[in-house]
Amino acid sequence: MGLISRGFTGRRREGAEDLPPGQYLTHDFPVLAAGPTQRVPTDDWKFTITTETGARHEWDWAAFTALPRDEVTVDLHCVTRWSKLHTDWEGVSLDTLLADVETSAHYALVESYGGYTTNLPLEDLTDGQAWVAFRYDGEDLDPEHGGPARLLVPHLYLWKSAKWVRGITLSDHDEPGFWESVGYHNYGDPWREQRYWE
Amino acid sequence: MTDDPHGETHLDGNAAAGTLAELFTFDVTVAVGRCAGCGRVSTVADTRSYLDGPGMVVRCTGCDSVLLRVVSSPERTWLDLRGLAYLEVDHVTEG
């Protein structure tokens, strides 16, 4: 006797249960551009963390790639409404990069080659929430997707995961970045659908 | 579509006309602007526009600096012109 019915649960679309509100699932990896693709040779690449006192911590490519690296599988949510699930990355955790950085700052301004910036609270970069990623899907990260290295902060909309990242400036005050200064939400939590200025 | 030395594909400023026409009552592509970055003076048509991002970005052909940005939500539009030192618009004359 058929006591168990699936009829009341409805039929869910593939992956819909894993998507933030207003997002659709995509399987390719769209490239969004606010300017020309930066092509930074790793010989010239540097990553710098500058604290609120002006202290600088700098890595060249050799020093950066010698750091302990994480392999992570994360979901990406772009504010233009596509989401891509279970993406595989390799990168250095911001916890590792910040380990020897003395700071009491609350805010971070992320800066990229090419002039792009994005801002977020420093606490969103720590505790295993953010990486400077340099490999995607088992290969070196393409310049189109932000290589040689990009920020990866998957719990916020993807514009926060700055491509071609070159440094982070820590500060006591919050400074809106490239999109945050012209209509996009200052924080950008996809699960609360924080797309635009409120 | 224009190829630049970086192998990029972008459009010229005429591609920005549709979005900008929703904001300005004049044809902004024939307006003349000065880049706040390098000082280059050109028509808005003679720029590089990037339409594939979260918003529209118009950049200087000379130095790649951002001249203007437009972000639209379903309810409103934001326009950032800080990259333009000025914008010169001819009066429309009869005749």
Coordinates of N, CA, C and O in Angstrom, one line a residue, chain B residues 3 13 17 25 30 32 35 44 48 56 63 82 93:
Chain B
D3 N 39.2 45.8 -31.9 CA 40.3 45.1 -31.2 C 41.3 46.2 -30.8 O 41.7 47.0 -31.5
G13 N 32.0 54.4 -27.9 CA 31.1 55.1 -27.0 C 29.7 55.1 -27.6 O 28.7 55.3 -26.8
A17 N 25.0 54.7 -26.0 CA 24.0 55.6 -26.3 C 22.6 55.3 -25.7 O 21.9 56.1 -25.2
T25 N 18.6 64.3 -22.0 CA 17.7 64.7 -23.1 C 18.4 65.1 -24.4 O 17.8 65.3 -25.4
V30 N 27.6 62.8 -28.9 CA 28.3 63.9 -29.6 C 28.8 65.0 -28.7 O 29.4 65.9 -29.1
V32 N 31.2 66.6 -25.9 CA 32.7 66.6 -25.8 C 33.0 66.6 -24.3 O 32.6 67.4 -23.6
C35 N 38.9 64.0 -20.1 CA 39.2 63.0 -19.1 C 39.9 63.6 -17.9 O 40.9 64.3 -18.1
V44 N 32.0 61.7 -26.6 CA 31.7 60.5 -25.8 C 31.7 59.3 -26.8 O 32.1 58.1 -26.4
R48 N 35.8 54.0 -25.0 CA 35.6 52.6 -24.9 C 34.6 52.3 -23.9 O 34.7 52.7 -22.7
M56 N 27.5 49.7 -16.5 CA 28.2 50.1 -17.7 C 29.3 51.0 -17.4 O 29.2 51.9 -16.5
C63 N 43.9 56.8 -22.0 CA 44.6 56.3 -20.8 C 43.8 55.2 -20.0 O 44.3 54.7 -19.0
R82 N 32.6 61.2 -12.1 CA 33.8 61.9 -11.5 C 35.0 61.8 -12.4 O 36.0 62.5 -12.3
T93 N 20.2 74.1 -32.3 CA 19.7 75.3 -33.0 C 18.8 74.9 -34.1 O 19.0 73.9 -34.8

